[in-house]
């Protein structure tokens, strides 16, 4: 009997250069990706799905939600790339869109069904974005004529992204339709010198981790990625990939990384996850290697069972049957590289000095152990922001504040559902006491981080806080005095400053730590006269 529901999950890159009319003389440089996309398209055709779902990171993006286009006809073209005659037009599976929206709402995840009126009111694009059109181009070339559901993910927690995918699986099962689910996204945009987003050695580390997880069909490594690593990679595909794993939740699949390359400093990966018993060319009877990892407890020791990531004992993905521990959902798209003043995230603003330099903030350094009762520093940060948002006033430092009456630089980080919601701080003290430093930075993190809208009163109960207190930086004369596991580093020349916190993933030597800090500051590797400083960090929760 032919299977209904999800029959295939896939990851597709979306560089327009793989479209022959656009790539022209550069097609040989992306041949692996073109071959991979052709193989994927042939697989989809053999499965003969009723509906193809493509979820991308670009297009009609709405913060905190997944947007699904709900116009009866979906179409787009590549004219922005200087070519005509490549318009693609598909019938939308509107009934499926509505069912997914209902299933997601039942699970506490917002899905915006964007009809023409909604598109105008939200000022989001209604035409298909190239991140949808690129995989569609190859499906059309292979003769795939299924209905289409297309959408984009907003800034959401990993748990909500995964739960959205599970909602798609539920809708497909309830409606009895055969669905191919494609996550459209590129990996790191910072793989080499001259890459579109600049070079960062952590781009390669990120891509290796993602490709490794895809090859095993195991979502857990993606859910536990260091937020700082994700930010530094400059990726765009992680969110859609997590939704795909949600759509495959509990299904027995055959994972395969079909191709991977990064010819222009951007990682392009094609991967497929054939659901066993799907029928057509996809059945692959007797093929080994379907199981990702043996069943067992999640990272927190939770028992295996059903449920989305972030809940104790999360359900298995892609045949793994493995539990996903509490808190594992944090990290998708969480940012780093923040600070006070111009040039935040890359160094001090003009005339600001080291004390206002941008600093990369990640789960690292010397964190205090999490406890059931927040640390007094954290309670102060929460009180400061909540009072300011609700009452519009700044609290005074507590009269009795052990540990807060000294002076120190500090960072206050806010998270919402495990995802960064704001972070502001200083490397050196700028206020008379640490208490005042924490109060000011907490308010700034919630209202003045340039990457986020100001925190609203409705969000306050969902926020979690951490406070990083920095010990004074001390100068060092050689790399021998650095230890990237223990010390953060500051490199400074003139008004250019680069900062890294300690114990960042992938930076195991003083040489690599200083090299990345130089890059953040815009200091060339061969420049002389650079000053080095080291510092320690304590994290309070």
PDB file of C-alpha atoms in Angstrom, residues 37 57 111 126 142 172 198 236 265 282 307 333 376 405 447 467 502 514 531:
ATOM      1  CA  UNK A  37      19.704  19.196  -7.271  1.00  0.00           C
ATOM      2  CA  UNK A  57      14.618  31.767   5.353  1.00  0.00           C
ATOM      3  CA  UNK A 111       1.498  30.491  11.283  1.00  0.00           C
ATOM      4  CA  UNK A 126       3.818  38.079  -2.340  1.00  0.00           C
ATOM      5  CA  UNK A 142      12.445  17.090 -13.926  1.00  0.00           C
ATOM      6  CA  UNK A 172      -0.368  15.560   5.802  1.00  0.00           C
ATOM      7  CA  UNK A 198      33.430  38.139   5.035  1.00  0.00           C
ATOM      8  CA  UNK A 236      20.614  31.153   6.509  1.00  0.00           C
ATOM      9  CA  UNK A 265      32.679  31.045   0.203  1.00  0.00           C
ATOM     10  CA  UNK A 282      12.227   6.158  -3.075  1.00  0.00           C
ATOM     11  CA  UNK A 307       7.567  15.414  22.146  1.00  0.00           C
ATOM     12  CA  UNK A 333      19.855  31.828  14.984  1.00  0.00           C
ATOM     13  CA  UNK A 376      20.836  38.331  42.892  1.00  0.00           C
ATOM     14  CA  UNK A 405      29.107  47.828  45.200  1.00  0.00           C
ATOM     15  CA  UNK A 447      15.243  48.629  24.607  1.00  0.00           C
ATOM     16  CA  UNK A 467      24.692  38.562  33.663  1.00  0.00           C
ATOM     17  CA  UNK A 502      36.895  32.576  26.550  1.00  0.00           C
ATOM     18  CA  UNK A 514      44.065  36.196  18.419  1.00  0.00           C
ATOM     19  CA  UNK A 531      48.355  45.425  22.024  1.00  0.00           C
TER      20      UNK A 531
END
